[in-house]
Coordinates of C-alpha atoms and ligand atoms in Angstrom, one line a residue:
X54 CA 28.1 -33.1 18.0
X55 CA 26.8 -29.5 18.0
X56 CA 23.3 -29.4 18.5
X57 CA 20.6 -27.7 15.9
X58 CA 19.4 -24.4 17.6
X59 CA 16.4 -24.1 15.3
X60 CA 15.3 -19.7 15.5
X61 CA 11.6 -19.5 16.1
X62 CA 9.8 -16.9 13.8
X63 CA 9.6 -13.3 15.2
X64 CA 6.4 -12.4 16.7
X65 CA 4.0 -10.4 14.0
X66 CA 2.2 -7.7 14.8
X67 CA -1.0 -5.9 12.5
X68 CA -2.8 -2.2 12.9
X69 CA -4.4 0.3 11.2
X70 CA -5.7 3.6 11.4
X71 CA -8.2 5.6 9.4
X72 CA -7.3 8.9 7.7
X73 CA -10.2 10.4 9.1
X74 CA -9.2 13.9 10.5
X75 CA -6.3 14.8 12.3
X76 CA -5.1 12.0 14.9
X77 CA -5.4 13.2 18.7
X78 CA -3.5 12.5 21.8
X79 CA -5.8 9.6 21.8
X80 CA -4.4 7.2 19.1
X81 CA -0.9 8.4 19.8
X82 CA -0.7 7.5 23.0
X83 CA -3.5 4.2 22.4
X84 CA -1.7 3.0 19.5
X85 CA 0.8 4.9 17.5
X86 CA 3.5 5.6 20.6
X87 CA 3.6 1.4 20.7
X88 CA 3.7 0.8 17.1
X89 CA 7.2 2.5 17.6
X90 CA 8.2 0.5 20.2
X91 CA 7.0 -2.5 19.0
X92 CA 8.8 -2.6 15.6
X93 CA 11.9 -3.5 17.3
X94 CA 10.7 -6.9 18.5
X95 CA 8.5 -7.9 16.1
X96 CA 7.6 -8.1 12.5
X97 CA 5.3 -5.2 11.9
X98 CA 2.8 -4.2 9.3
X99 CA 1.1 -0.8 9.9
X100 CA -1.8 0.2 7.3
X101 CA -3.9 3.8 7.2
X102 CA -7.2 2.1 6.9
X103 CA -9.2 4.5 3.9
X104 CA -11.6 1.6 2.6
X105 CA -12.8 2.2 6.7
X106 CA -13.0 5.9 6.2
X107 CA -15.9 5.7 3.6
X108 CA -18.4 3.9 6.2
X109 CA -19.1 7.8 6.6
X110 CA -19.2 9.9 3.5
X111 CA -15.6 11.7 2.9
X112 CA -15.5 14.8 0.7
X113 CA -12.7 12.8 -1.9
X114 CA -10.2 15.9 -2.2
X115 CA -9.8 16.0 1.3
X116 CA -9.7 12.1 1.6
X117 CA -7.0 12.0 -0.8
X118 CA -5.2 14.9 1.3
X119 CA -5.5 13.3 4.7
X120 CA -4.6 9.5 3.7
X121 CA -1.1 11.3 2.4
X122 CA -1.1 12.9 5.8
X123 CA -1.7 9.5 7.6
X124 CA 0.8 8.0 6.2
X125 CA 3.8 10.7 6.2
X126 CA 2.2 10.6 10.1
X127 CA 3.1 7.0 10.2
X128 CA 6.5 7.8 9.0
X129 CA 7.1 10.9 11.6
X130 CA 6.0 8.7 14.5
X131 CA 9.5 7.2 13.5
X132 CA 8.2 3.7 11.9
X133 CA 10.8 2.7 9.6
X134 CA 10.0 1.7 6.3
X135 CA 12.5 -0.4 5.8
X136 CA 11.8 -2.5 9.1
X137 CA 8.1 -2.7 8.9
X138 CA 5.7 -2.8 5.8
X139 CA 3.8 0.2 6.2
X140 CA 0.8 1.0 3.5
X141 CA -2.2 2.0 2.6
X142 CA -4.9 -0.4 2.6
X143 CA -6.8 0.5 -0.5
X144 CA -4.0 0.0 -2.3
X145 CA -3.7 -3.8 -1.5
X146 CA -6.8 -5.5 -3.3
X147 CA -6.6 -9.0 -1.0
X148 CA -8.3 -7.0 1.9
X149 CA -11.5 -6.6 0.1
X150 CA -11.7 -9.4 -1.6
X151 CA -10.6 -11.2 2.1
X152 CA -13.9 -9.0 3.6
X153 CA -16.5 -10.5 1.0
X154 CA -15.5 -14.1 1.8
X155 CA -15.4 -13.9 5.7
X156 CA -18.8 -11.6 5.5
X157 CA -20.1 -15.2 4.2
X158 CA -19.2 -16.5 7.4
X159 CA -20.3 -13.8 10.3
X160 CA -23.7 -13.6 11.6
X161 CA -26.1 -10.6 11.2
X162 CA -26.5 -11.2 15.2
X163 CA -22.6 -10.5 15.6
X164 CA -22.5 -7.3 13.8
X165 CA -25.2 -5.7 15.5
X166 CA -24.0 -6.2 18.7
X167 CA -20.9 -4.3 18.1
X168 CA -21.2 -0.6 20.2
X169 CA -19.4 0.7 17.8
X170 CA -21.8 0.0 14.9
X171 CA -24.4 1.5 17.7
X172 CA -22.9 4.4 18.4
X173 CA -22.0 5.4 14.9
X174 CA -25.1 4.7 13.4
X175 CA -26.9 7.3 15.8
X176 CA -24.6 9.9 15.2
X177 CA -24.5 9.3 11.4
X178 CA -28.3 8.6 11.3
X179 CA -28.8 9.8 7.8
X180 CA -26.2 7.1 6.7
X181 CA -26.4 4.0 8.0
X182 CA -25.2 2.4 5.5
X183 CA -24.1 -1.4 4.6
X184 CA -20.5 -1.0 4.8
X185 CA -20.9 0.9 8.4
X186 CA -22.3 -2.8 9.7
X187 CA -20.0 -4.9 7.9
X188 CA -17.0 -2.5 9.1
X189 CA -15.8 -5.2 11.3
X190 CA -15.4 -7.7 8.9
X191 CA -12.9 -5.6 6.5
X192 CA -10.9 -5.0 9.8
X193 CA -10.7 -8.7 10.7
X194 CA -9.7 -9.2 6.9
X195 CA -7.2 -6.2 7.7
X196 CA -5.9 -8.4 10.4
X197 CA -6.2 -12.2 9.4
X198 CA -4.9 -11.5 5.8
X199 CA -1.0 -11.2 7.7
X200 CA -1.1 -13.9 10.1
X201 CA -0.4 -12.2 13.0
X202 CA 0.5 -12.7 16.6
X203 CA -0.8 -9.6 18.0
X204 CA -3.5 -6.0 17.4
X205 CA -2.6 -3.2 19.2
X206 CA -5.2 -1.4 19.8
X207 CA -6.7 1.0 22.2
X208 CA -9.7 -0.3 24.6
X209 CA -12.1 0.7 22.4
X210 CA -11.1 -1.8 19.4
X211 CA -11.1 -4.6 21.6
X212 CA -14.4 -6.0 20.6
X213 CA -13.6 -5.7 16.9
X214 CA -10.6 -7.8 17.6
X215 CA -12.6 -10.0 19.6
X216 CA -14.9 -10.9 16.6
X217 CA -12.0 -11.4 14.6
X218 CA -10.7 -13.6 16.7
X219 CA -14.6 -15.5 16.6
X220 CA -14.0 -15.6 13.0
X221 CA -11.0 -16.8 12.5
X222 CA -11.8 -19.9 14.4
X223 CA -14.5 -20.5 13.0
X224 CA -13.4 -20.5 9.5
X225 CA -10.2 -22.6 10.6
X226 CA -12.9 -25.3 11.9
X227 CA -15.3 -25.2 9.3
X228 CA -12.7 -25.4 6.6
X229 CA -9.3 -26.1 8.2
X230 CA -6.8 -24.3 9.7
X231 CA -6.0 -21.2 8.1
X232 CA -5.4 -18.2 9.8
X233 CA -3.7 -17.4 12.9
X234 CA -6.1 -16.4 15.5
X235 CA -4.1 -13.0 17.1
X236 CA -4.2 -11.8 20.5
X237 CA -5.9 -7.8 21.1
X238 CA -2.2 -6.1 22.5
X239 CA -3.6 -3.3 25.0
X240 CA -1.1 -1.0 26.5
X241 CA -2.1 -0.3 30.3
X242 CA -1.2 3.1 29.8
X243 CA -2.7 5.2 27.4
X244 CA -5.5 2.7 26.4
X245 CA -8.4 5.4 27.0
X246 CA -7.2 8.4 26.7
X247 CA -10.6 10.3 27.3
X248 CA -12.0 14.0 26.3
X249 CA -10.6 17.1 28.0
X250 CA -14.5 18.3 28.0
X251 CA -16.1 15.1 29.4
X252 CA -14.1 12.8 30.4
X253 CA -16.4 10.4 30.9
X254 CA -16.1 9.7 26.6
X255 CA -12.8 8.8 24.4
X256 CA -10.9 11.9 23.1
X257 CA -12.6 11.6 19.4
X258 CA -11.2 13.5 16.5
X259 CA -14.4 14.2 15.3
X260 CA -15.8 15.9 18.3
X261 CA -17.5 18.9 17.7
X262 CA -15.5 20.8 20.4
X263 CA -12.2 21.6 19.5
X264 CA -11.2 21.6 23.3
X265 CA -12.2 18.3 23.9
X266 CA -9.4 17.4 21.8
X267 CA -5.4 17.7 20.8
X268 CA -4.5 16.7 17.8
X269 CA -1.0 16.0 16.6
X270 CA -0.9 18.8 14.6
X271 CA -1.8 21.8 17.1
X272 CA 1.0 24.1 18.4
X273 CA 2.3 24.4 21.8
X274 CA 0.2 27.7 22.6
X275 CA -3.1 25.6 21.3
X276 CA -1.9 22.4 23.8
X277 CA -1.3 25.1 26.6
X278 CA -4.3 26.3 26.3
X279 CA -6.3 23.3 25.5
X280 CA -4.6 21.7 29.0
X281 CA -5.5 24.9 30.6
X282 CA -9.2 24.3 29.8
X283 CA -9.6 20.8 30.8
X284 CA -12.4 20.2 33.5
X285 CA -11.4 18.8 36.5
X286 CA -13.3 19.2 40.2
X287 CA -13.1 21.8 42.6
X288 CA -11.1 19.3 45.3
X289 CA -7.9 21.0 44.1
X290 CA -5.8 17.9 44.8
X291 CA -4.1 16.0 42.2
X292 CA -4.8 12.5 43.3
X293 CA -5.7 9.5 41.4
X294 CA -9.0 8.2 42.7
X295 CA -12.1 7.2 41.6
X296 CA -14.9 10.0 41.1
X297 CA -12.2 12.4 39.7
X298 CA -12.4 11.0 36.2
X299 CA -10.6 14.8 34.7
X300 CA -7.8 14.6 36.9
X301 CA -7.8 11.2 36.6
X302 CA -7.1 11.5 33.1
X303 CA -4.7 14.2 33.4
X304 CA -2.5 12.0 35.1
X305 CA -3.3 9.1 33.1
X306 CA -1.6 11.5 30.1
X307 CA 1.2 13.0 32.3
X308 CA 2.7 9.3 33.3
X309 CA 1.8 7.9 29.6
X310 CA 4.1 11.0 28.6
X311 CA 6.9 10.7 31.8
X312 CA 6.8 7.4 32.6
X313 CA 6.3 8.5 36.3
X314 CA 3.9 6.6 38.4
X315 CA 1.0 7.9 39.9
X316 CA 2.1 8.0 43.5
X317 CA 5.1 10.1 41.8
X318 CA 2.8 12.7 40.3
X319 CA 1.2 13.1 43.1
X320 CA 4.0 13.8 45.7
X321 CA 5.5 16.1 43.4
X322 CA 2.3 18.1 42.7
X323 CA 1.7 17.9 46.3
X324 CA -0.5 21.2 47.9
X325 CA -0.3 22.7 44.5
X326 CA -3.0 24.2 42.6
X327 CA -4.7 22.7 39.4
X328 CA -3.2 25.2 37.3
X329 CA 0.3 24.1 38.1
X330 CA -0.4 20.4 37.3
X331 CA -2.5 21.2 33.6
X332 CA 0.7 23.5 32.6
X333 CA 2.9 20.5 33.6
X334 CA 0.5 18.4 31.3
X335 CA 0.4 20.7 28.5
X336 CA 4.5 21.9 28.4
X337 CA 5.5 17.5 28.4
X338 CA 2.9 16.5 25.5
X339 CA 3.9 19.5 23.9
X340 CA 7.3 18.5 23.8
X341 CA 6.7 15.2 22.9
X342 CA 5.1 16.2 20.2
X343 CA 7.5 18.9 18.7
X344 CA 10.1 16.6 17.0
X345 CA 7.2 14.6 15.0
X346 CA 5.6 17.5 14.0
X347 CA 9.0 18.7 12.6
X348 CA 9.5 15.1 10.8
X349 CA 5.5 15.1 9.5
X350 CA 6.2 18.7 7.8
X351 CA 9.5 17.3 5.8
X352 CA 7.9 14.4 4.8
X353 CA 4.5 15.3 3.6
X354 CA 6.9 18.0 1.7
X355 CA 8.1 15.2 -1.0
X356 CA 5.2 13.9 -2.5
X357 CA 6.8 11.8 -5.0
X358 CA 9.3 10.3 -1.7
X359 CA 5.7 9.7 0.2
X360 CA 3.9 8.1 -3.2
X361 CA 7.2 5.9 -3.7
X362 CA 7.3 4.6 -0.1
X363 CA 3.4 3.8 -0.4
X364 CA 4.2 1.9 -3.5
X365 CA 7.2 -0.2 -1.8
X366 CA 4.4 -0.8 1.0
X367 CA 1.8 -2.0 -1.2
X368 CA 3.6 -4.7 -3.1
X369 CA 5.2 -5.9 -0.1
X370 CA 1.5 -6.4 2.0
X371 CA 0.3 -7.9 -1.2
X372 CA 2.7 -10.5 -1.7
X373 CA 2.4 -11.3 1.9
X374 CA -1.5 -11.1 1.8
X375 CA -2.4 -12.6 -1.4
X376 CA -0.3 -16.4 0.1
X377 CA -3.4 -16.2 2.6
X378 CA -6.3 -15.1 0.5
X379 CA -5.3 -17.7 -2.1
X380 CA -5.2 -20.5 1.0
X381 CA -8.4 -19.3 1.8
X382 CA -10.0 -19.0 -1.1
X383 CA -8.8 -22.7 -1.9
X384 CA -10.1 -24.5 1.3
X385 CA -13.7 -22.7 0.9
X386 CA -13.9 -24.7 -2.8
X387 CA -12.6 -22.0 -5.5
X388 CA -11.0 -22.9 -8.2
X389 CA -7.3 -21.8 -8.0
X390 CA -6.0 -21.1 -11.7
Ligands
LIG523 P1 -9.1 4.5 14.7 O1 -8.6 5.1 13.4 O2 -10.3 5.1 15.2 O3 -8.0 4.6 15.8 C1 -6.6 4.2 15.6 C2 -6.1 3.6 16.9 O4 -6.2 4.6 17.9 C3 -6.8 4.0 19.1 N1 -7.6 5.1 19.7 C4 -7.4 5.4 21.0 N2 -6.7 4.9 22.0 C5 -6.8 5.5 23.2 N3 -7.5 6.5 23.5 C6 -8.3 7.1 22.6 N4 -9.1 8.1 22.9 C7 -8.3 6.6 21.3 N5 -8.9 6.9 20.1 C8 -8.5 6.0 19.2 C9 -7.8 3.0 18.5 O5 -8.1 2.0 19.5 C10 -6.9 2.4 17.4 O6 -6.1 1.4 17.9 N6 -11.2 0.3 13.2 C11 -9.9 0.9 13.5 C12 -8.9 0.9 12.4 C13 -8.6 -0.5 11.8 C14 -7.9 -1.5 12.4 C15 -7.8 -2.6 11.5 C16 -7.2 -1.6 13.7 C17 -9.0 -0.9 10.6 N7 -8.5 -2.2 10.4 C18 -7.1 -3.7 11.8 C19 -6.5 -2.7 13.9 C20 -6.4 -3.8 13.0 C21 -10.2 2.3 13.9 O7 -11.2 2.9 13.5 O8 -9.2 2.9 14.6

């Protein structure tokens, strides 16, 4: 008698990123390098995140222009469209509607103690707006709406995953189980890639020095430079240890790039100068970069290629994500027509 060999579901993974600005080294190496590598083990839906982007105020020409650009980014990267559903989340109506029902069920206590929330409404003090506290809950609609397995994020969305994770349980006790409570996936390397300024903070997109930053889009000579201008010590060794938080980051990007350990980078940067190691840094991101940068120029070429493949994405998330808002919606007392 042959025996039943029944195939367990592929894992599913969930992120998003906003369209605001031009991504950095940071959210390439924290999350878009293993959205590649994860959508050949597991079922994968990738979203540019806009509703997010208008918790601060967006000028809507240039909105428009950089959620196109996140998503031909997306494709560039080398996600396939055909292997993952990749879209753009305002274009899927569940995730909103999802947000309003599960803001019914977080606490006012929860949301403020998100740093996030903190931080952004000091620097955006003249807008501290409604949405910017219940940012959270549209992302944990973002993620619970797909059922998935696994986030991955960079460090500093754990806690946002965290409260989703809170609310999912919570709703699946109060009112039965509904939504798969997923696991934050942090890569060890790349997880804070921090400023090239001060590297005591994240590399941020929106910082106001353009040297704190690379972004995806800047040009060999710019990440030469930029590398060339990072701050380090005056120690001249290229060691990790703690204390050397420049360096430390340096190397942090070098092995996230190479691969190579850092007991590798430093034997073979061994009694050299600082200036060696940052041209090092600079000439390997730079060439990491170079073939997506080719890709992200052909595809944000064909709009009406880029506008089809959104489309494809956006009825595929909302078939999948309407099954769990209409579950939802039913256990919480709605009447389903
Ligand atoms: P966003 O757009 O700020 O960043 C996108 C991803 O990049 C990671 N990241 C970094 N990783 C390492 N070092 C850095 N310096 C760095 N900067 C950014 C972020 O951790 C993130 O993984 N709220 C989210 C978007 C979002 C989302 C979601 C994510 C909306 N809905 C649902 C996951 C699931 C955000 O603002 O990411």
């Amino acid at each position: 008698m042959s025996e039943i060999v029944e195939t367990p579901r592929p894992k599913r993974a969930l992120s998003c990123i906003q369209p605001t600005g031009t991504p950095t080294i940071g959210n390439y190496f924290g999350a878009l390098r293993n959205w590649v590598a994860m959508q050949e083990e597991m079922d994968c839906f990738f979203a540019v995140a806009d509703l997010h982007a208008i918790t601060v105020r967006q000028d809507p020409a240039k909105l428009r222009q950089q959620i196109r650009e996140m998503f031909a980014l997306l494709l560039a990267i080398g996600l396939d469209p055909e292997k993952n559903v990749i879209f753009v989340q305002s274009q899927v109506p569940t995730h909103a509607e999802l947000s309003w029902l599960l803001a019914c069920n977080t606490q006012f206590g929860e949301l403020s103690r998100m740093t996030q929330f903190k931080d952004k409404s000091q620097k955006h003090a003249d807008n501290v707006n409604a949405g910017l506290f219940t940012y959270p809950v549209l992302m944990a609609a973002d993620i619970l709406l797909y059922q998935p397995d696994y986030v991955p994020v960079g460090a500093d969305q754990k806690q946002h995953v965290e409260l989703t994770r809170d609310i999912a349980e919570r709703f699946n006790s109060v009112y039965g189980n509904t939504f798969t409570v997923p696991e934050p996936y942090i890569m060890k390397k790349g997880a804070k890639v921090r400023s090239l300024q001060d590297p005591t903070k994240k590399m941020s997109k929106s910082d106001e020095n353009q040297n704190a930053f690379i972004s995806l889009k800047d040009d060999k000579d710019t990440i030469l430079r930029k590398c060339k201008r990072a701050v380090t010590d005056s120690e001249a060794c290229v060691c990790y240890r703690e204390g050397k938080d420049g360096v430390n980051n340096l190397m942090e990007l070098y092995s996230a790039v190479t691969g190579q350990s850092f007991e590798e980078i430093e034997r073979a940067f061994e009694g050299k100068g600082y200036g060696d190691f940052k041209m090092a840094v600079g000439e390997a991101v730079a060439a990491e970069l170079a073939p997506v940068q080719e890709r992200f120029a052909m595809y944000l070429q064909d709009k009406a290629q880029l506008e089809a493949l959104m489309k494809q994405g956006a009825e595929h998330a909302y078939a999948v994500s309407s099954r769990t808002l209409y579950k939802a919606k039913k256990k919480m007392g709605f009447v389903m027509v």
